[in-house]
Short mmCIF file of C-alpha atoms in Angstrom, two decimals:
data_model
loop_
_atom_site.label_atom_id
_atom_site.label_comp_id
_atom_site.label_asym_id
_atom_site.label_seq_id
_atom_site.Cartn_x
_atom_site.Cartn_y
_atom_site.Cartn_z
CA MET A 1 0.00 0.00 0.00
CA ILE A 2 1.05 3.60 -0.59
CA PRO A 3 2.62 5.15 2.52
CA ASP A 4 0.59 7.84 4.33
CA GLU A 5 3.04 10.50 3.14
CA GLY A 6 2.72 9.18 -0.41
CA PRO A 7 3.69 11.15 -3.52
CA LEU A 8 0.29 11.26 -5.24
CA GLY A 9 -0.58 14.84 -6.17
CA TRP A 10 0.46 17.60 -8.56
CA GLY A 11 4.12 16.66 -8.18
CA PHE A 12 3.32 13.10 -9.20
CA LEU A 13 1.40 14.37 -12.21
CA ALA A 14 4.42 16.47 -13.24
CA PHE A 15 6.60 13.38 -12.78
CA LEU A 16 4.32 11.42 -15.10
CA LEU A 17 4.44 14.15 -17.76
CA ILE A 18 8.23 14.42 -17.62
CA GLY A 19 8.49 10.63 -17.70
CA ALA A 20 6.21 10.51 -20.72
CA ALA A 21 8.46 13.02 -22.48
CA GLY A 22 11.43 10.76 -21.71
CA VAL A 23 9.65 7.71 -23.09
CA PHE A 24 8.70 9.74 -26.18
CA VAL A 25 12.33 10.68 -26.85
CA GLN A 26 13.40 7.05 -26.43
CA ARG A 27 10.70 5.75 -28.78
CA GLY A 28 11.36 8.45 -31.34
CA ALA A 29 15.16 8.25 -31.29
CA PRO A 30 15.49 6.72 -34.79
CA TYR A 31 13.36 9.52 -36.25
CA PHE A 32 16.00 12.03 -35.18
CA LEU A 33 18.91 10.14 -36.73
CA PRO A 34 20.66 11.54 -39.83
CA ARG A 35 19.41 10.49 -43.27
CA ALA A 36 22.61 8.55 -43.95
CA VAL A 37 21.55 5.96 -41.42
CA MET A 38 18.47 5.15 -43.47
CA ASP A 39 20.66 4.26 -46.45
CA TRP A 40 22.82 1.91 -44.42
CA PRO A 41 22.73 -1.45 -46.28
CA VAL A 42 22.45 -3.48 -43.09
CA LEU A 43 19.25 -1.64 -42.13
CA GLY A 44 17.16 -3.79 -44.47
CA THR A 45 18.39 -6.95 -42.80
CA LEU A 46 17.90 -5.44 -39.35
CA ASN A 47 14.37 -4.42 -40.27
CA ARG A 48 13.53 -8.01 -41.08
CA LEU A 49 15.38 -9.89 -38.40
CA LEU A 50 15.63 -7.56 -35.41
CA PRO A 51 11.93 -7.60 -34.44
CA GLY A 52 11.82 -11.36 -33.97
CA THR A 53 15.11 -11.22 -32.11
CA LEU A 54 13.85 -8.54 -29.72
CA ILE A 55 10.63 -10.46 -29.09
CA LEU A 56 12.69 -13.52 -28.21
CA LEU A 57 14.89 -11.34 -26.01
CA PHE A 58 11.83 -10.21 -24.03
CA PHE A 59 11.59 -13.77 -22.80
CA LEU A 60 15.28 -14.60 -22.49
CA VAL A 61 16.29 -11.39 -20.70
CA SER A 62 13.40 -11.63 -18.24
CA TRP A 63 14.40 -15.20 -17.39
CA VAL A 64 18.05 -14.25 -16.93
CA THR A 65 17.33 -11.16 -14.80
CA GLN A 66 14.81 -13.08 -12.69
CA ALA A 67 17.41 -15.78 -12.13
CA GLN A 68 19.96 -13.16 -11.14
CA ALA A 69 17.46 -11.63 -8.72
CA GLY A 70 16.94 -15.04 -7.12
CA VAL A 71 13.20 -15.19 -7.83
CA PHE A 72 13.45 -17.65 -10.70
CA LYS A 73 11.40 -20.85 -10.28
CA ALA A 74 12.35 -23.46 -12.84
CA TRP A 75 9.15 -25.47 -12.48
CA VAL A 76 6.99 -22.37 -12.90
CA LEU A 77 8.94 -21.49 -16.02
CA GLY A 78 8.59 -25.06 -17.28
CA VAL A 79 4.83 -25.07 -16.76
CA GLU A 80 4.38 -21.66 -18.37
CA ILE A 81 6.53 -22.63 -21.36
CA ALA A 82 4.44 -25.78 -21.72
CA ILE A 83 1.27 -23.67 -21.72
CA LEU A 84 2.82 -21.33 -24.31
CA LEU A 85 3.84 -24.26 -26.52
CA VAL A 86 0.33 -25.71 -26.35
CA SER A 87 -1.01 -22.25 -27.21
CA VAL A 88 1.36 -21.87 -30.16
CA GLY A 89 0.31 -25.32 -31.35
CA ILE A 90 -3.33 -24.27 -31.19
CA HIS A 91 -2.47 -21.09 -33.05
CA LEU A 92 -0.65 -22.96 -35.82
CA LEU A 93 -3.56 -25.39 -36.07
CA LEU A 94 -6.49 -22.96 -35.99
CA ARG A 95 -4.90 -19.59 -36.91
CA GLN A 96 -7.18 -17.82 -34.43
CA VAL A 97 -5.11 -15.37 -32.36
CA LEU A 98 -7.91 -14.39 -29.98
CA LEU A 99 -8.84 -18.01 -29.32
CA THR A 100 -5.18 -18.80 -28.69
CA ILE A 101 -4.81 -16.00 -26.15
CA ALA A 102 -8.05 -16.95 -24.40
CA THR A 103 -6.91 -20.58 -24.24
CA ALA A 104 -3.53 -19.57 -22.80
CA VAL A 105 -5.14 -17.42 -20.10
CA ALA A 106 -7.70 -20.13 -19.26
CA LEU A 107 -5.01 -22.83 -19.08
CA HIS A 108 -2.86 -20.60 -16.90
CA TYR A 109 -5.76 -19.88 -14.57
CA VAL A 110 -6.70 -23.55 -14.24
CA VAL A 111 -3.13 -24.68 -13.67
CA PHE A 112 -1.97 -22.00 -11.25
CA HIS A 113 -5.19 -21.16 -9.42
CA HIS A 114 -6.52 -24.68 -9.04
CA ALA A 115 -3.84 -27.25 -9.77
CA VAL A 116 -1.05 -25.37 -8.00
CA GLY A 117 -2.88 -22.47 -6.40
CA TRP A 118 -0.66 -22.60 -3.35
CA PHE A 119 2.21 -21.31 -5.47
CA LEU A 120 0.20 -18.49 -6.98
CA GLU A 121 2.48 -15.67 -5.92
CA THR A 122 5.32 -16.98 -8.11
CA ALA A 123 3.23 -17.39 -11.22
CA PHE A 124 4.33 -14.27 -13.05
CA SER A 125 7.84 -13.82 -11.87
CA TRP A 126 9.35 -14.35 -15.31
CA SER A 127 6.86 -12.92 -17.76
CA PRO A 128 7.90 -9.91 -19.87
CA MET B 1 -11.43 8.36 -40.44
CA LEU B 2 -13.61 5.27 -40.85
CA SER B 3 -11.72 4.30 -43.99
CA THR B 4 -8.56 4.21 -41.87
CA LEU B 5 -10.09 2.46 -38.88
CA ARG B 6 -11.71 -0.28 -40.95
CA PRO B 7 -8.44 -1.90 -42.10
CA ALA B 8 -6.74 -1.11 -38.77
CA LEU B 9 -9.28 -2.86 -36.55
CA PRO B 10 -8.63 -6.48 -37.65
CA ILE B 11 -4.88 -5.83 -37.45
CA ALA B 12 -5.10 -4.39 -33.95
CA ALA B 13 -7.75 -6.75 -32.56
CA PRO B 14 -5.37 -9.34 -31.02
CA VAL B 15 -3.35 -6.69 -29.20
CA MET B 16 -6.51 -4.79 -28.24
CA VAL B 17 -7.80 -7.86 -26.43
CA GLY B 18 -4.45 -8.42 -24.73
CA TYR B 19 -4.15 -4.74 -23.82
CA PHE B 20 -7.68 -4.58 -22.47
CA THR B 21 -7.11 -7.53 -20.16
CA VAL B 22 -3.62 -6.49 -19.05
CA GLY B 23 -4.81 -2.88 -18.72
CA ALA B 24 -7.60 -4.13 -16.49
CA THR B 25 -5.01 -6.07 -14.50
CA PHE B 26 -3.00 -2.88 -14.11
CA GLY B 27 -6.08 -0.99 -12.92
CA LEU B 28 -6.84 -3.75 -10.41
CA THR B 29 -3.24 -3.87 -9.19
CA ALA B 30 -2.96 -0.11 -8.81
CA THR B 31 -6.23 0.31 -6.94
CA GLN B 32 -5.30 -2.55 -4.62
CA ALA B 33 -2.02 -0.70 -3.94
CA GLY B 34 -3.99 2.36 -2.85
CA PHE B 35 -3.93 4.50 -5.98
CA GLY B 36 -7.68 5.02 -6.11
CA TRP B 37 -9.54 4.62 -9.40
CA LEU B 38 -8.42 7.81 -11.17
CA TRP B 39 -4.61 7.69 -10.92
CA PRO B 40 -4.25 4.36 -12.76
CA VAL B 41 -6.25 5.81 -15.67
CA VAL B 42 -4.15 8.99 -15.65
CA ILE B 43 -0.96 6.91 -15.65
CA SER B 44 -2.20 4.83 -18.58
CA LEU B 45 -3.22 7.89 -20.57
CA ILE B 46 0.02 9.81 -19.97
CA GLN B 47 2.65 7.06 -19.85
CA PHE B 48 1.22 4.20 -21.98
CA ALA B 49 4.23 2.07 -21.10
CA GLY B 50 3.00 -1.34 -19.89
CA ALA B 51 5.74 -2.85 -17.78
CA ALA B 52 6.96 0.59 -16.67
CA GLN B 53 3.49 1.36 -15.30
CA PHE B 54 3.52 -1.77 -13.17
CA MET B 55 7.00 -0.75 -12.01
CA ILE B 56 5.79 2.75 -11.05
CA VAL B 57 2.94 1.33 -8.98
CA ALA B 58 5.16 -1.22 -7.25
CA MET B 59 7.87 1.32 -6.42
CA VAL B 60 5.45 4.01 -5.22
CA ALA B 61 3.78 1.41 -3.01
CA GLN B 62 7.20 0.54 -1.58
CA GLY B 63 7.89 4.20 -0.79
CA ALA B 64 10.59 4.75 -3.44
CA ALA B 65 11.57 8.31 -4.33
CA LEU B 66 10.35 9.72 -7.64
CA THR B 67 13.94 10.14 -8.85
CA GLU B 68 14.60 6.42 -8.22
CA ILE B 69 11.42 5.51 -10.03
CA ALA B 70 12.34 7.80 -12.95
CA LEU B 71 15.75 6.14 -13.33
CA VAL B 72 14.32 2.63 -13.26
CA VAL B 73 11.58 3.54 -15.75
CA PHE B 74 14.17 5.17 -18.01
CA LEU B 75 16.29 2.03 -17.94
CA LEU B 76 13.28 -0.20 -18.40
CA ASN B 77 12.32 1.69 -21.55
CA LEU B 78 15.79 1.91 -23.06
CA ARG B 79 14.90 -0.91 -25.41
CA HIS B 80 12.49 1.46 -27.18
CA VAL B 81 15.35 3.26 -28.92
CA PHE B 82 15.35 0.50 -31.54
CA TYR B 83 11.63 0.48 -32.24
CA GLY B 84 11.45 3.27 -34.79
CA LEU B 85 14.00 1.63 -37.10
CA PRO B 86 11.60 -0.44 -39.23
CA PHE B 87 9.36 2.59 -39.82
CA LEU B 88 12.01 5.08 -40.95
CA ASN B 89 11.30 4.58 -44.65
CA ASN B 90 7.54 4.76 -44.16
CA ARG B 91 7.11 7.59 -41.66
CA PRO B 92 3.97 9.75 -41.50
CA ARG B 93 4.18 13.02 -43.42
CA SER B 94 2.49 15.28 -40.87
CA LEU B 95 4.08 16.35 -37.59
CA VAL B 96 1.00 15.28 -35.62
CA GLY B 97 1.10 11.90 -37.33
CA ARG B 98 4.74 11.44 -36.41
CA ILE B 99 4.12 12.46 -32.81
CA LEU B 100 1.22 10.01 -32.47
CA MET B 101 3.20 7.25 -34.19
CA ILE B 102 6.05 7.68 -31.71
CA PHE B 103 3.80 8.03 -28.64
CA TRP B 104 1.80 4.91 -29.50
CA LEU B 105 4.78 2.75 -30.51
CA THR B 106 4.79 0.18 -27.73
CA ASP B 107 6.36 -3.30 -27.60
CA GLU B 108 3.23 -4.96 -28.90
CA THR B 109 2.33 -2.39 -31.56
CA TYR B 110 5.91 -2.58 -32.81
CA SER B 111 5.79 -6.38 -32.89
CA LEU B 112 2.40 -6.38 -34.56
CA LEU B 113 3.28 -3.92 -37.33
CA THR B 114 6.65 -5.49 -38.06
CA THR B 115 5.08 -8.96 -38.34
CA ARG B 116 2.80 -7.87 -41.20
CA THR B 117 3.69 -9.39 -44.57
CA GLN B 118 3.02 -6.07 -46.32
CA THR B 119 3.86 -2.57 -45.11
CA ASP B 120 0.71 -0.73 -44.05
CA PRO B 121 0.35 2.97 -44.94
CA PRO B 122 1.25 5.33 -42.07
CA PRO B 123 -2.38 6.35 -41.31
CA VAL B 124 -3.30 2.69 -40.77
CA GLN B 125 -0.23 2.17 -38.58
CA ILE B 126 -1.20 5.21 -36.50
CA ALA B 127 -4.78 3.93 -36.23
CA VAL B 128 -3.50 0.54 -35.00
CA GLY B 129 -1.47 2.31 -32.33
CA GLY B 130 -4.45 4.46 -31.37
CA LEU B 131 -6.80 1.51 -31.06
CA ASN B 132 -4.29 -0.26 -28.85
CA TYR B 133 -3.87 2.90 -26.75
CA PHE B 134 -7.57 3.32 -26.13
CA SER B 135 -7.97 -0.40 -25.37
CA TRP B 136 -5.24 -0.12 -22.76
CA ALA B 137 -6.88 2.97 -21.21
CA ALA B 138 -10.36 1.44 -21.32
CA GLY B 139 -9.09 -1.75 -19.69
CA THR B 140 -7.37 0.29 -17.01
CA LEU B 141 -10.57 2.20 -16.31
CA LEU B 142 -12.60 -0.99 -16.01
CA GLY B 143 -9.99 -2.67 -13.82
CA SER B 144 -9.77 0.40 -11.59
CA ILE B 145 -13.52 0.53 -11.10
CA ILE B 146 -13.71 -3.21 -10.42
CA GLY B 147 -10.74 -2.92 -8.09
CA GLN B 148 -12.56 -0.23 -6.14
CA LEU B 149 -15.76 -2.23 -5.92
CA LEU B 150 -14.53 -5.81 -5.54
CA PRO B 151 -11.52 -7.22 -3.71
CA LEU B 152 -10.61 -9.77 -6.42
CA GLN B 153 -7.34 -10.62 -8.13
CA ILE B 154 -7.10 -12.62 -11.36
CA ASP B 155 -3.39 -12.66 -12.21
CA SER B 156 -3.82 -14.99 -15.19
CA PHE B 157 -4.99 -12.03 -17.31
CA ALA B 158 -1.38 -10.82 -17.36
CA PHE B 159 -0.38 -14.07 -19.09
CA ALA B 160 -2.24 -12.86 -22.19
CA LEU B 161 0.76 -10.67 -23.00
CA SER B 162 3.18 -13.62 -22.83
CA ALA B 163 0.87 -15.65 -25.07
CA LEU B 164 0.73 -12.75 -27.50
CA PHE B 165 4.53 -12.51 -27.59
CA ALA B 166 4.78 -16.26 -28.25
CA ILE B 167 2.36 -15.94 -31.16
CA LEU B 168 4.17 -12.92 -32.60
CA LEU B 169 7.53 -14.68 -32.35
CA THR B 170 6.09 -17.68 -34.16
CA GLU B 171 4.71 -15.41 -36.88
CA GLN B 172 8.03 -13.56 -37.23
CA ILE B 173 9.86 -16.84 -37.82
CA ARG B 174 7.18 -18.03 -40.25
CA ALA B 175 7.10 -14.73 -42.16
CA HIS B 176 10.84 -14.47 -42.71
CA ARG B 177 11.64 -18.20 -42.81
CA SER B 178 14.83 -17.59 -40.92
CA VAL B 179 16.27 -18.95 -37.70
CA VAL B 180 18.67 -16.00 -37.44
CA PRO B 181 16.45 -14.29 -34.81
CA LEU B 182 16.66 -17.40 -32.63
CA VAL B 183 20.44 -17.63 -33.00
CA ALA B 184 20.99 -13.88 -32.58
CA GLY B 185 18.71 -13.75 -29.53
CA GLY B 186 20.40 -16.78 -27.99
CA LEU B 187 23.85 -15.30 -28.50
CA ALA B 188 22.88 -11.76 -27.48
CA VAL B 189 21.43 -12.80 -24.14
CA LEU B 190 24.73 -14.46 -23.22
CA VAL B 191 26.26 -10.99 -22.94
CA ILE B 192 24.19 -10.16 -19.87
CA VAL B 193 24.52 -13.53 -18.12
CA PRO B 194 27.67 -12.52 -16.19
CA LEU B 195 26.22 -9.08 -15.39
CA GLU B 196 23.85 -8.06 -12.60
CA VAL B 197 21.42 -5.92 -14.57
CA SER B 198 17.78 -4.87 -14.50
CA PHE B 199 15.37 -5.99 -17.18
CA GLY B 200 15.57 -2.63 -18.96
CA ILE B 201 19.36 -2.49 -19.00
CA GLY B 202 19.47 -6.16 -19.97
CA MET B 203 17.19 -5.52 -22.94
CA PHE B 204 19.27 -2.54 -24.01
CA ILE B 205 22.63 -4.34 -23.80
CA SER B 206 21.39 -7.53 -25.40
CA GLY B 207 19.57 -5.45 -28.04
CA LEU B 208 22.87 -3.85 -29.00
CA ALA B 209 24.50 -7.28 -29.01
CA ALA B 210 21.72 -8.61 -31.25
CA ILE B 211 22.29 -5.76 -33.71
CA ALA B 212 25.98 -6.64 -33.73
CA VAL B 213 25.25 -10.34 -34.35
CA ILE B 214 22.79 -9.63 -37.18
CA THR B 215 25.17 -7.11 -38.73
CA LEU B 216 27.98 -9.65 -38.58
CA TRP B 217 25.71 -12.24 -40.18
CA HIS B 218 24.78 -9.74 -42.90
CA VAL B 219 28.44 -9.01 -43.68
CA LEU B 220 29.77 -12.56 -43.53
CA ARG B 221 26.94 -14.39 -45.25
CA PRO B 222 25.25 -12.30 -47.96
CA THR B 223 21.86 -13.71 -48.92
CA PRO B 224 18.88 -12.54 -51.00
CA LEU B 225 17.69 -10.82 -47.82
CA ASN B 226 20.32 -8.16 -48.47
CA LYS B 227 19.19 -7.41 -52.01
CA GLY B 228 15.55 -6.48 -51.55
CA ASN B 229 14.08 -3.21 -50.40
CA SER B 230 14.33 -2.41 -46.74
CA SER B 231 10.62 -2.30 -45.91
#
């Protein structure tokens, strides 16, 4: 819970606005780069291959940093990867993204809230 | 307006559902941490930065100083510096369009737009980002109201985002028929293994490493991928 002398107020609103400006600069960084960068031959390859790599890194980096923080639970990771693999299989079979997501959430709920509900607090320690 | 939203809606729909549920989870989490119902919505509208929002709530609840929170959020979002790259050759013409495109360019919108087999025109890309933005805000509002009224917690909603990432990764590999992302990601993450880093710093460092690996692959093993246009 927020401490009694918590920061919520006009100062917090200013903090959010400044933070949003920071995020904006980070997201827009490539737009401010010189034109020569756009003609860089490697950019085409990066455009194709970097997105998939970064998506994979969302998972890998979160696992590594969670392990370094000592909150990594191998069996939780194993179960969640199994659920994701089942979900990907359903997606490849039916090509229905929404159904796949709903299935993944339902499976996760059944497994962690009923099958292993006693370990609920660790269930999301690795997710990006 | 409608002519732009019509093609954007089916593209954005998967992320909209994920954002609505995770946004609702954020609203629930924030209200349970004592933020009331309004602050979570304000945070979602101003920040629109998924994981960073959860971090803000957690750190405020733990009594962290705003400067500490700002630093962590900055590090957490460092990975975003790469996100504009695929859109450089297809940027919106108007200043407002560019501002909206940048503001709405989140992890999921980036992944979604870069997974498309054809390059969508900038107005459609902006509309996709906008739909995702309003889904996130609407989910946050609903979650905040529910969090105020009912003391419930359904953490499994947050897993929707992981499922979405798994689907997008699968589609990226299918679309480009290349295992280079898997190899580059596997090699890049090794760089941070000996380091004690946060998630944001880890993403930034390994992102740079991934760029290095892909560049090296491009130089050492020229393929037809290098000959086409860069869209």
